[in-house]
PDB file of C-alpha atoms and ligand atoms in Angstrom:
ATOM      1  CA  UNK A 267      57.028 156.414 149.016  1.00 57.00           C
ATOM      2  CA  UNK A 268      54.664 154.658 146.877  1.00 75.00           C
ATOM      3  CA  UNK A 269      54.316 157.319 144.042  1.00 88.00           C
ATOM      4  CA  UNK A 270      57.623 156.257 143.389  1.00 90.00           C
ATOM      5  CA  UNK A 271      57.348 152.880 143.583  1.00 91.00           C
ATOM      6  CA  UNK A 272      54.477 153.467 141.173  1.00 91.00           C
ATOM      7  CA  UNK A 273      56.408 155.939 139.016  1.00 92.00           C
ATOM      8  CA  UNK A 274      59.379 152.936 138.659  1.00 93.00           C
ATOM      9  CA  UNK A 275      56.390 149.821 137.423  1.00 94.00           C
ATOM     10  CA  UNK A 276      55.967 152.653 135.415  1.00 94.00           C
ATOM     11  CA  UNK A 277      59.737 152.923 133.939  1.00 95.00           C
ATOM     12  CA  UNK A 278      60.253 149.171 133.819  1.00 95.00           C
ATOM     13  CA  UNK A 279      56.912 148.420 132.055  1.00 96.00           C
ATOM     14  CA  UNK A 280      58.236 151.233 129.136  1.00 96.00           C
ATOM     15  CA  UNK A 281      61.341 149.602 129.414  1.00 96.00           C
ATOM     16  CA  UNK A 282      60.387 145.741 129.188  1.00 97.00           C
ATOM     17  CA  UNK A 283      56.493 145.464 128.394  1.00 97.00           C
ATOM     18  CA  UNK A 284      56.220 143.851 132.280  1.00 96.00           C
ATOM     19  CA  UNK A 285      53.257 144.903 133.751  1.00 95.00           C
ATOM     20  CA  UNK A 286      54.411 144.830 137.972  1.00 90.00           C
ATOM     21  CA  UNK A 287      51.254 144.258 140.308  1.00 84.00           C
ATOM     22  CA  UNK A 288      51.333 145.669 143.218  1.00 83.00           C
ATOM     23  CA  UNK A 289      51.146 142.427 145.226  1.00 82.00           C
ATOM     24  CA  UNK A 290      54.875 142.433 143.523  1.00 84.00           C
ATOM     25  CA  UNK A 291      55.803 145.338 145.175  1.00 87.00           C
ATOM     26  CA  UNK A 292      57.851 143.305 147.999  1.00 88.00           C
ATOM     27  CA  UNK A 293      59.527 142.106 144.820  1.00 88.00           C
ATOM     28  CA  UNK A 294      61.062 144.880 143.368  1.00 90.00           C
ATOM     29  CA  UNK A 295      62.044 145.738 146.986  1.00 89.00           C
ATOM     30  CA  UNK A 296      64.330 142.572 147.734  1.00 93.00           C
ATOM     31  CA  UNK A 297      65.308 142.425 143.759  1.00 94.00           C
ATOM     32  CA  UNK A 298      66.980 146.357 143.727  1.00 96.00           C
ATOM     33  CA  UNK A 299      68.009 146.804 147.498  1.00 94.00           C
ATOM     34  CA  UNK A 300      71.465 146.188 146.266  1.00 94.00           C
ATOM     35  CA  UNK A 301      71.200 148.365 143.369  1.00 97.00           C
ATOM     36  CA  UNK A 302      70.170 151.247 145.653  1.00 96.00           C
ATOM     37  CA  UNK A 303      73.069 150.882 147.807  1.00 95.00           C
ATOM     38  CA  UNK A 304      75.672 150.436 144.527  1.00 96.00           C
ATOM     39  CA  UNK A 305      74.304 153.747 143.067  1.00 97.00           C
ATOM     40  CA  UNK A 306      73.881 155.163 146.048  1.00 96.00           C
ATOM     41  CA  UNK A 307      70.425 156.340 145.781  1.00 96.00           C
ATOM     42  CA  UNK A 308      68.359 156.929 148.448  1.00 94.00           C
ATOM     43  CA  UNK A 309      65.017 155.322 147.002  1.00 91.00           C
ATOM     44  CA  UNK A 310      62.812 154.375 144.066  1.00 91.00           C
ATOM     45  CA  UNK A 311      62.098 158.114 142.758  1.00 93.00           C
ATOM     46  CA  UNK A 312      65.881 158.473 142.694  1.00 95.00           C
ATOM     47  CA  UNK A 313      66.044 155.106 141.088  1.00 96.00           C
ATOM     48  CA  UNK A 314      63.459 155.425 138.469  1.00 94.00           C
ATOM     49  CA  UNK A 315      64.977 159.010 137.277  1.00 95.00           C
ATOM     50  CA  UNK A 316      67.790 157.188 136.825  1.00 96.00           C
ATOM     51  CA  UNK A 317      66.670 154.864 135.019  1.00 96.00           C
ATOM     52  CA  UNK A 318      65.040 156.694 132.471  1.00 95.00           C
ATOM     53  CA  UNK A 319      67.508 159.014 131.997  1.00 95.00           C
ATOM     54  CA  UNK A 320      69.390 156.118 130.608  1.00 91.00           C
ATOM     55  CA  UNK A 321      72.585 157.831 129.806  1.00 94.00           C
ATOM     56  CA  UNK A 322      74.191 154.886 132.113  1.00 96.00           C
ATOM     57  CA  UNK A 323      73.853 151.532 130.372  1.00 96.00           C
ATOM     58  CA  UNK A 324      75.070 149.306 132.613  1.00 97.00           C
ATOM     59  CA  UNK A 325      73.130 150.934 135.485  1.00 98.00           C
ATOM     60  CA  UNK A 326      70.023 150.327 132.946  1.00 97.00           C
ATOM     61  CA  UNK A 327      71.087 146.612 132.171  1.00 98.00           C
ATOM     62  CA  UNK A 328      71.290 145.705 136.031  1.00 97.00           C
ATOM     63  CA  UNK A 329      67.769 146.824 136.350  1.00 97.00           C
ATOM     64  CA  UNK A 330      66.484 144.870 133.922  1.00 97.00           C
ATOM     65  CA  UNK A 331      68.493 142.019 134.514  1.00 97.00           C
ATOM     66  CA  UNK A 332      66.954 142.319 138.051  1.00 96.00           C
ATOM     67  CA  UNK A 333      63.151 143.036 137.241  1.00 95.00           C
ATOM     68  CA  UNK A 334      63.140 139.895 135.071  1.00 96.00           C
ATOM     69  CA  UNK A 335      62.328 136.754 136.313  1.00 96.00           C
ATOM     70  CA  UNK A 336      64.404 133.949 134.421  1.00 97.00           C
ATOM     71  CA  UNK A 337      63.277 130.734 136.100  1.00 98.00           C
ATOM     72  CA  UNK A 338      63.809 128.256 133.109  1.00 98.00           C
ATOM     73  CA  UNK A 339      65.133 124.160 132.950  1.00 98.00           C
ATOM     74  CA  UNK A 340      66.415 121.414 130.518  1.00 98.00           C
ATOM     75  CA  UNK A 341      63.378 119.846 128.690  1.00 98.00           C
ATOM     76  CA  UNK A 342      60.925 122.040 130.862  1.00 98.00           C
ATOM     77  CA  UNK A 343      57.172 120.502 129.940  1.00 97.00           C
ATOM     78  CA  UNK A 344      58.435 117.404 127.815  1.00 96.00           C
ATOM     79  CA  UNK A 345      55.278 117.302 125.893  1.00 96.00           C
ATOM     80  CA  UNK A 346      56.169 119.865 123.661  1.00 98.00           C
ATOM     81  CA  UNK A 347      59.669 118.332 122.516  1.00 98.00           C
ATOM     82  CA  UNK A 348      57.304 115.429 121.570  1.00 98.00           C
ATOM     83  CA  UNK A 349      54.958 118.196 119.455  1.00 98.00           C
ATOM     84  CA  UNK A 350      58.366 119.106 118.113  1.00 98.00           C
ATOM     85  CA  UNK A 351      59.891 115.984 116.924  1.00 98.00           C
ATOM     86  CA  UNK A 352      56.969 113.944 116.128  1.00 98.00           C
ATOM     87  CA  UNK A 353      53.981 116.441 114.624  1.00 98.00           C
ATOM     88  CA  UNK A 354      55.999 120.215 114.056  1.00 98.00           C
ATOM     89  CA  UNK A 355      59.120 119.204 112.265  1.00 97.00           C
ATOM     90  CA  UNK A 356      57.225 116.147 109.619  1.00 96.00           C
ATOM     91  CA  UNK A 357      55.099 118.918 108.827  1.00 96.00           C
ATOM     92  CA  UNK A 358      57.985 121.266 108.346  1.00 96.00           C
ATOM     93  CA  UNK A 359      59.150 118.533 105.927  1.00 95.00           C
ATOM     94  CA  UNK A 360      56.447 117.742 103.998  1.00 93.00           C
ATOM     95  CA  UNK A 361      55.332 121.866 103.568  1.00 92.00           C
ATOM     96  CA  UNK A 362      58.977 122.461 102.418  1.00 92.00           C
ATOM     97  CA  UNK A 363      59.273 119.497  99.446  1.00 87.00           C
ATOM     98  CA  UNK A 364      63.141 120.384  99.077  1.00 80.00           C
ATOM     99  CA  UNK A 365      65.847 118.234  99.358  1.00 79.00           C
ATOM    100  CA  UNK A 366      67.576 120.283 101.421  1.00 79.00           C
ATOM    101  CA  UNK A 367      65.378 122.400 103.810  1.00 92.00           C
ATOM    102  CA  UNK A 368      66.288 124.938 106.283  1.00 96.00           C
ATOM    103  CA  UNK A 369      64.704 125.145 109.234  1.00 97.00           C
ATOM    104  CA  UNK A 370      64.260 127.817 111.069  1.00 98.00           C
ATOM    105  CA  UNK A 371      63.392 127.840 114.759  1.00 98.00           C
ATOM    106  CA  UNK A 372      63.853 131.676 117.416  1.00 98.00           C
ATOM    107  CA  UNK A 373      63.401 130.395 120.960  1.00 99.00           C
ATOM    108  CA  UNK A 374      62.353 134.212 122.177  1.00 98.00           C
ATOM    109  CA  UNK A 375      62.822 135.263 125.804  1.00 98.00           C
ATOM    110  CA  UNK A 376      65.122 131.993 125.775  1.00 98.00           C
ATOM    111  CA  UNK A 377      66.361 133.363 129.745  1.00 98.00           C
ATOM    112  CA  UNK A 378      69.864 131.221 130.413  1.00 98.00           C
ATOM    113  CA  UNK A 379      69.321 128.996 126.759  1.00 98.00           C
ATOM    114  CA  UNK A 380      67.765 125.502 128.079  1.00 98.00           C
ATOM    115  CA  UNK A 381      65.074 125.734 126.183  1.00 98.00           C
ATOM    116  CA  UNK A 382      66.882 126.470 122.846  1.00 99.00           C
ATOM    117  CA  UNK A 383      70.312 123.479 123.554  1.00 99.00           C
ATOM    118  CA  UNK A 384      66.758 121.347 124.620  1.00 98.00           C
ATOM    119  CA  UNK A 385      65.354 121.423 121.226  1.00 98.00           C
ATOM    120  CA  UNK A 386      68.839 121.353 119.206  1.00 98.00           C
ATOM    121  CA  UNK A 387      70.118 118.418 121.058  1.00 98.00           C
ATOM    122  CA  UNK A 388      65.862 116.632 120.876  1.00 98.00           C
ATOM    123  CA  UNK A 389      66.409 116.812 117.226  1.00 98.00           C
ATOM    124  CA  UNK A 390      70.376 115.733 117.218  1.00 98.00           C
ATOM    125  CA  UNK A 391      68.931 112.492 118.629  1.00 98.00           C
ATOM    126  CA  UNK A 392      65.399 112.136 116.402  1.00 98.00           C
ATOM    127  CA  UNK A 393      67.084 113.552 113.169  1.00 97.00           C
ATOM    128  CA  UNK A 394      70.626 113.490 113.494  1.00 97.00           C
ATOM    129  CA  UNK A 395      70.846 113.759 109.053  1.00 95.00           C
ATOM    130  CA  UNK A 396      69.090 116.909 109.359  1.00 95.00           C
ATOM    131  CA  UNK A 397      70.569 118.168 112.301  1.00 97.00           C
ATOM    132  CA  UNK A 398      73.204 120.265 109.970  1.00 96.00           C
ATOM    133  CA  UNK A 399      69.767 122.512 108.413  1.00 97.00           C
ATOM    134  CA  UNK A 400      68.279 123.628 111.647  1.00 98.00           C
ATOM    135  CA  UNK A 401      68.421 127.547 112.815  1.00 98.00           C
ATOM    136  CA  UNK A 402      68.433 128.459 115.783  1.00 98.00           C
ATOM    137  CA  UNK A 403      68.015 132.091 116.885  1.00 98.00           C
ATOM    138  CA  UNK A 404      67.922 132.697 120.865  1.00 98.00           C
ATOM    139  CA  UNK A 405      67.084 135.465 122.142  1.00 99.00           C
ATOM    140  CA  UNK A 406      66.249 137.572 125.309  1.00 98.00           C
ATOM    141  CA  UNK A 407      66.408 140.907 126.713  1.00 98.00           C
ATOM    142  CA  UNK A 408      68.356 140.622 129.770  1.00 98.00           C
ATOM    143  CA  UNK A 409      72.736 141.559 128.915  1.00 98.00           C
ATOM    144  CA  UNK A 410      74.321 138.854 131.430  1.00 98.00           C
ATOM    145  CA  UNK A 411      71.110 136.108 131.043  1.00 98.00           C
ATOM    146  CA  UNK A 412      71.632 135.838 127.085  1.00 98.00           C
ATOM    147  CA  UNK A 413      75.580 135.605 127.295  1.00 98.00           C
ATOM    148  CA  UNK A 414      75.528 133.514 130.087  1.00 98.00           C
ATOM    149  CA  UNK A 415      73.077 131.168 127.347  1.00 98.00           C
ATOM    150  CA  UNK A 416      76.430 132.349 124.737  1.00 98.00           C
ATOM    151  CA  UNK A 417      78.585 130.324 127.558  1.00 98.00           C
ATOM    152  CA  UNK A 418      76.595 127.451 127.295  1.00 98.00           C
ATOM    153  CA  UNK A 419      77.989 126.337 130.601  1.00 98.00           C
ATOM    154  CA  UNK A 420      75.767 124.929 133.398  1.00 98.00           C
ATOM    155  CA  UNK A 421      76.224 123.404 137.039  1.00 98.00           C
ATOM    156  CA  UNK A 422      75.397 120.639 137.887  1.00 98.00           C
ATOM    157  CA  UNK A 423      72.507 121.427 139.441  1.00 98.00           C
ATOM    158  CA  UNK A 424      70.751 123.185 135.877  1.00 98.00           C
ATOM    159  CA  UNK A 425      71.741 120.053 134.093  1.00 98.00           C
ATOM    160  CA  UNK A 426      69.604 117.599 137.030  1.00 97.00           C
ATOM    161  CA  UNK A 427      66.756 119.776 136.552  1.00 97.00           C
ATOM    162  CA  UNK A 428      65.351 118.087 133.305  1.00 97.00           C
ATOM    163  CA  UNK A 429      68.440 116.924 131.755  1.00 98.00           C
ATOM    164  CA  UNK A 430      68.226 113.662 130.490  1.00 96.00           C
ATOM    165  CA  UNK A 431      71.348 111.451 132.112  1.00 95.00           C
ATOM    166  CA  UNK A 432      72.731 109.926 128.871  1.00 96.00           C
ATOM    167  CA  UNK A 433      72.549 113.136 126.911  1.00 98.00           C
ATOM    168  CA  UNK A 434      75.248 114.647 129.919  1.00 98.00           C
ATOM    169  CA  UNK A 435      77.578 112.204 128.507  1.00 97.00           C
ATOM    170  CA  UNK A 436      76.841 112.710 124.915  1.00 98.00           C
ATOM    171  CA  UNK A 437      76.298 116.784 124.944  1.00 98.00           C
ATOM    172  CA  UNK A 438      78.520 117.983 127.159  1.00 98.00           C
ATOM    173  CA  UNK A 439      82.334 118.605 127.983  1.00 98.00           C
ATOM    174  CA  UNK A 440      83.071 118.615 131.415  1.00 97.00           C
ATOM    175  CA  UNK A 441      85.162 122.404 132.422  1.00 97.00           C
ATOM    176  CA  UNK A 442      85.548 121.942 136.319  1.00 96.00           C
ATOM    177  CA  UNK A 443      83.863 120.666 139.069  1.00 93.00           C
ATOM    178  CA  UNK A 444      80.680 120.492 138.905  1.00 96.00           C
ATOM    179  CA  UNK A 445      80.093 122.350 135.609  1.00 98.00           C
ATOM    180  CA  UNK A 446      79.399 121.634 132.147  1.00 98.00           C
ATOM    181  CA  UNK A 447      79.620 122.585 128.799  1.00 98.00           C
ATOM    182  CA  UNK A 448      77.075 122.260 126.304  1.00 98.00           C
ATOM    183  CA  UNK A 449      79.327 120.758 122.944  1.00 98.00           C
ATOM    184  CA  UNK A 450      80.849 122.754 120.129  1.00 98.00           C
ATOM    185  CA  UNK A 451      78.316 121.016 117.619  1.00 98.00           C
ATOM    186  CA  UNK A 452      74.990 121.253 119.206  1.00 98.00           C
ATOM    187  CA  UNK A 453      75.977 125.325 119.876  1.00 98.00           C
ATOM    188  CA  UNK A 454      77.191 125.592 116.510  1.00 98.00           C
ATOM    189  CA  UNK A 455      73.733 126.145 115.494  1.00 98.00           C
ATOM    190  CA  UNK A 456      72.137 128.139 117.887  1.00 98.00           C
ATOM    191  CA  UNK A 457      72.890 131.683 117.468  1.00 98.00           C
ATOM    192  CA  UNK A 458      71.642 134.027 120.999  1.00 98.00           C
ATOM    193  CA  UNK A 459      71.397 138.251 120.299  1.00 98.00           C
ATOM    194  CA  UNK A 460      70.465 140.363 123.658  1.00 98.00           C
ATOM    195  CA  UNK A 461      66.581 141.328 121.611  1.00 98.00           C
ATOM    196  CA  UNK A 462      63.659 143.310 123.680  1.00 98.00           C
ATOM    197  CA  UNK A 463      59.803 141.578 122.545  1.00 98.00           C
ATOM    198  CA  UNK A 464      58.483 145.615 123.019  1.00 98.00           C
ATOM    199  CA  UNK A 465      61.634 147.225 120.802  1.00 97.00           C
ATOM    200  CA  UNK A 466      63.590 145.225 118.123  1.00 98.00           C
ATOM    201  CA  UNK A 467      62.371 144.279 115.009  1.00 98.00           C
ATOM    202  CA  UNK A 468      61.341 140.237 114.839  1.00 98.00           C
ATOM    203  CA  UNK A 469      62.943 137.984 112.464  1.00 98.00           C
ATOM    204  CA  UNK A 470      60.976 136.721 109.317  1.00 97.00           C
ATOM    205  CA  UNK A 471      60.340 133.817 108.044  1.00 96.00           C
ATOM    206  CA  UNK A 472      60.402 131.158 111.004  1.00 98.00           C
ATOM    207  CA  UNK A 473      59.059 127.703 110.738  1.00 98.00           C
ATOM    208  CA  UNK A 474      58.146 127.367 114.513  1.00 98.00           C
ATOM    209  CA  UNK A 475      58.857 129.847 117.235  1.00 98.00           C
ATOM    210  CA  UNK A 476      58.698 129.159 121.028  1.00 98.00           C
ATOM    211  CA  UNK A 477      58.113 131.625 122.810  1.00 98.00           C
ATOM    212  CA  UNK A 478      57.048 130.430 126.137  1.00 98.00           C
ATOM    213  CA  UNK A 479      56.687 132.152 129.782  1.00 98.00           C
ATOM    214  CA  UNK A 480      56.796 135.636 129.306  1.00 98.00           C
ATOM    215  CA  UNK A 481      53.553 136.766 127.890  1.00 98.00           C
ATOM    216  CA  UNK A 482      52.121 136.719 131.422  1.00 95.00           C
ATOM    217  CA  UNK A 483      54.303 139.328 132.448  1.00 96.00           C
ATOM    218  CA  UNK A 484      52.743 141.482 130.076  1.00 97.00           C
ATOM    219  CA  UNK A 485      49.380 143.354 129.738  1.00 96.00           C
ATOM    220  CA  UNK A 486      46.566 142.637 127.092  1.00 96.00           C
ATOM    221  CA  UNK A 487      47.743 145.672 124.884  1.00 97.00           C
ATOM    222  CA  UNK A 488      51.610 144.436 125.301  1.00 97.00           C
ATOM    223  CA  UNK A 489      50.686 141.219 124.502  1.00 98.00           C
ATOM    224  CA  UNK A 490      48.003 141.788 121.624  1.00 97.00           C
ATOM    225  CA  UNK A 491      51.155 143.611 120.595  1.00 98.00           C
ATOM    226  CA  UNK A 492      53.375 140.564 120.835  1.00 98.00           C
ATOM    227  CA  UNK A 493      51.561 137.974 119.108  1.00 98.00           C
ATOM    228  CA  UNK A 494      50.801 140.351 116.166  1.00 97.00           C
ATOM    229  CA  UNK A 495      54.484 140.544 115.861  1.00 98.00           C
ATOM    230  CA  UNK A 496      55.122 136.968 116.033  1.00 98.00           C
ATOM    231  CA  UNK A 497      52.331 136.130 113.484  1.00 97.00           C
ATOM    232  CA  UNK A 498      54.051 138.362 110.948  1.00 97.00           C
ATOM    233  CA  UNK A 499      57.235 136.649 112.588  1.00 98.00           C
ATOM    234  CA  UNK A 500      56.103 133.133 111.013  1.00 97.00           C
ATOM    235  CA  UNK A 501      55.569 131.829 107.576  1.00 92.00           C
ATOM    236  CA  UNK A 502      52.389 130.343 106.481  1.00 85.00           C
ATOM    237  CA  UNK A 503      51.690 126.816 108.040  1.00 89.00           C
ATOM    238  CA  UNK A 504      54.195 127.500 110.684  1.00 96.00           C
ATOM    239  CA  UNK A 505      53.930 126.930 114.641  1.00 98.00           C
ATOM    240  CA  UNK A 506      53.934 128.837 118.032  1.00 98.00           C
ATOM    241  CA  UNK A 507      54.181 127.378 121.480  1.00 98.00           C
ATOM    242  CA  UNK A 508      53.608 128.877 124.266  1.00 98.00           C
ATOM    243  CA  UNK A 509      53.998 128.396 127.855  1.00 98.00           C
ATOM    244  CA  UNK A 510      51.306 126.037 128.987  1.00 95.00           C
ATOM    245  CA  UNK A 511      49.566 128.658 130.833  1.00 96.00           C
ATOM    246  CA  UNK A 512      49.364 131.203 127.616  1.00 97.00           C
ATOM    247  CA  UNK A 513      46.941 131.495 125.011  1.00 97.00           C
ATOM    248  CA  UNK A 514      47.128 133.104 121.866  1.00 97.00           C
ATOM    249  CA  UNK A 515      43.041 132.730 120.890  1.00 94.00           C
ATOM    250  CA  UNK A 516      41.776 135.360 122.228  1.00 95.00           C
ATOM    251  CA  UNK A 517      44.293 137.603 119.995  1.00 96.00           C
ATOM    252  CA  UNK A 518      44.537 135.916 116.963  1.00 95.00           C
ATOM    253  CA  UNK A 519      42.009 134.260 114.663  1.00 93.00           C
ATOM    254  CA  UNK A 520      44.670 133.124 112.270  1.00 94.00           C
ATOM    255  CA  UNK A 521      45.334 130.098 113.979  1.00 95.00           C
ATOM    256  CA  UNK A 522      44.413 127.011 114.790  1.00 95.00           C
ATOM    257  CA  UNK A 523      45.081 124.992 118.036  1.00 96.00           C
ATOM    258  CA  UNK A 524      46.764 121.559 117.906  1.00 97.00           C
ATOM    259  CA  UNK A 525      47.544 119.052 120.323  1.00 96.00           C
ATOM    260  CA  UNK A 526      50.026 116.517 121.071  1.00 96.00           C
ATOM    261  CA  UNK A 527      49.902 114.905 124.221  1.00 94.00           C
ATOM    262  CA  UNK A 528      50.067 116.926 126.916  1.00 94.00           C
ATOM    263  CA  UNK A 529      51.212 119.667 124.557  1.00 96.00           C
ATOM    264  CA  UNK A 530      49.069 122.385 123.345  1.00 97.00           C
ATOM    265  CA  UNK A 531      50.789 124.388 119.935  1.00 98.00           C
ATOM    266  CA  UNK A 532      49.828 126.602 117.652  1.00 97.00           C
ATOM    267  CA  UNK A 533      49.464 126.435 113.810  1.00 97.00           C
ATOM    268  CA  UNK A 534      49.475 129.485 111.438  1.00 96.00           C
ATOM    269  CA  UNK A 535      46.947 129.879 107.966  1.00 85.00           C
ATOM    270  CA  UNK A 536      46.993 126.162 108.176  1.00 70.00           C
ATOM    271  CA  UNK A 537      46.551 125.125 104.291  1.00 67.00           C
ATOM    272  CA  UNK A 538      45.776 121.639 105.017  1.00 55.00           C
ATOM    273  CA  UNK A 539      42.745 120.825 107.814  1.00 50.00           C
ATOM    274  CA  UNK A 540      42.768 117.458 107.125  1.00 44.00           C
ATOM    275  CA  UNK A 541      46.356 116.947 108.206  1.00 47.00           C
ATOM    276  CA  UNK A 542      45.037 118.909 110.678  1.00 49.00           C
ATOM    277  CA  UNK A 543      42.413 116.686 111.318  1.00 45.00           C
ATOM    278  CA  UNK A 544      44.300 113.595 110.713  1.00 41.00           C
ATOM    279  CA  UNK A 545      47.432 114.341 113.277  1.00 47.00           C
ATOM    280  CA  UNK A 546      46.050 116.199 116.375  1.00 46.00           C
TER     281      UNK A 546
HETATM  282  C1  SAM B 781      60.482 132.796 132.931  1.00 90.80           C
HETATM  283  S1  SAM B 781      61.812 133.043 131.574  1.00 90.80           S
HETATM  284  C2  SAM B 781      61.186 131.856 130.362  1.00 90.80           C
HETATM  285  C3  SAM B 781      62.665 131.158 130.060  1.00 90.80           C
HETATM  286  C4  SAM B 781      62.271 130.362 128.670  1.00 90.80           C
HETATM  287  N1  SAM B 781      61.167 130.493 127.879  1.00 90.80           N
HETATM  288  C5  SAM B 781      60.743 128.835 128.993  1.00 90.80           C
HETATM  289  O1  SAM B 781      59.921 129.273 129.217  1.00 90.80           O
HETATM  290  O2  SAM B 781      61.570 128.150 129.862  1.00 90.80           O
HETATM  291  C6  SAM B 781      61.303 134.529 131.349  1.00 90.80           C
HETATM  292  C7  SAM B 781      62.509 135.071 130.362  1.00 90.80           C
HETATM  293  O3  SAM B 781      61.788 136.419 129.403  1.00 90.80           O
HETATM  294  C8  SAM B 781      62.408 137.628 129.165  1.00 90.80           C
HETATM  295  N2  SAM B 781      62.016 138.429 129.067  1.00 90.80           N
HETATM  296  C9  SAM B 781      60.982 139.493 129.729  1.00 90.80           C
HETATM  297  N3  SAM B 781      60.894 140.788 128.814  1.00 90.80           N
HETATM  298  C10 SAM B 781      61.305 140.350 127.488  1.00 90.80           C
HETATM  299  C11 SAM B 781      61.450 141.500 126.539  1.00 90.80           C
HETATM  300  N4  SAM B 781      60.655 142.173 126.799  1.00 90.80           N
HETATM  301  N5  SAM B 781      61.968 141.111 125.882  1.00 90.80           N
HETATM  302  C12 SAM B 781      62.434 139.512 125.542  1.00 90.80           C
HETATM  303  N6  SAM B 781      62.544 139.033 126.692  1.00 90.80           N
HETATM  304  C13 SAM B 781      62.103 139.239 127.437  1.00 90.80           C
HETATM  305  C14 SAM B 781      63.070 137.400 131.038  1.00 90.80           C
HETATM  306  O4  SAM B 781      64.618 138.316 130.863  1.00 90.80           O
HETATM  307  C15 SAM B 781      63.274 135.603 131.275  1.00 90.80           C
HETATM  308  O5  SAM B 781      64.431 135.740 130.929  1.00 90.80           O
END
C-alpha cells in the first residue's frame, strides 16, 4: 500500500510539480477517496496507473483538481495592493514614458480568481483613467478552478473574506440569493487560461507577475526552474510579487528586494538604483 502511495506521489509531482511529503499522505487519502470509489479503483496503485496512462483526460483533471490546494481570498495580504498602486504602477509608467502605455500583468496560479479581480479592482479605484491600458492574464493548472475564476461568480461567504463592502455594490452584480458576479468592466481586462507552470510556455514581456503561494509546494529543483522561467517572462525593471512565505533570493541574483509596508516585492535588473533607495 505504501509503495503504491509513493508511486502516486511521484506521478503527481511529475504532472504538477507538487512535492507531497509523507505527512501529507492523509491528505491524499481524504481528497482522493471518492475518486477511487467513482472509478471503481481498489487502491492508489490502480489510481496512479490510470493517472500515468493519461488516456482519460477527465480523470487526470479530476485528480489534479483534488490534489491542488486552492485557498485564496480577495485582497489577500493587503499590503501588496499598496505596493502595486503606490510603487509598482508609477514606476512602470515612469519607465515606459509613453503617451498611452500598456501594462501587462500575469497572475500565475490564481486559483478561483480573487487575486486578479482584486488587482483589477484596486487599479480601477486608484487609476480609472489607466484602466483600459491594463491587461491581466490569470492562469491556474486546475480546470474547474480556472472555469470558476472565469465565471466570476462568488458566494456571500467568499465575498465576506476580504472584499471591502463598498466594492460589492460598485463592482459586482447580484446573480441570485447570496451570489454575486464581478461586473463586465472588471472582467473585460482579465483573460483566464488553464496553464501548468511546469510544462506550458510562459508569456513574455510582463511588467508585473504575481506568483503567490504556489512555489512552496515545489521542491528546490522545480522552484529553481519556476523562478528561472518567471525571470525570462519579465521585462527589465519589471516586478515580481511572491507569497509572504516565499523568496526568490536563493535562486536568482538578478532581482533586488523592495519593500512597501509589510509587502516585500522584487524588481528585476533595476537600471535606476537611486529610485530604489529613494522609494523603498
Ligand atoms: C494556494 S493557491 C494560491 C492562489 C493565489 N495565488 C493566492 O495566493 O491567493 C495555489 C494554486 O496553485 C495552483 N497550482 C499548483 N500547481 C500548479 C502548477 N504546476 N501550475 C499552475 N498552477 C498550479 C493550484 O491549483 C492552486 O489554485
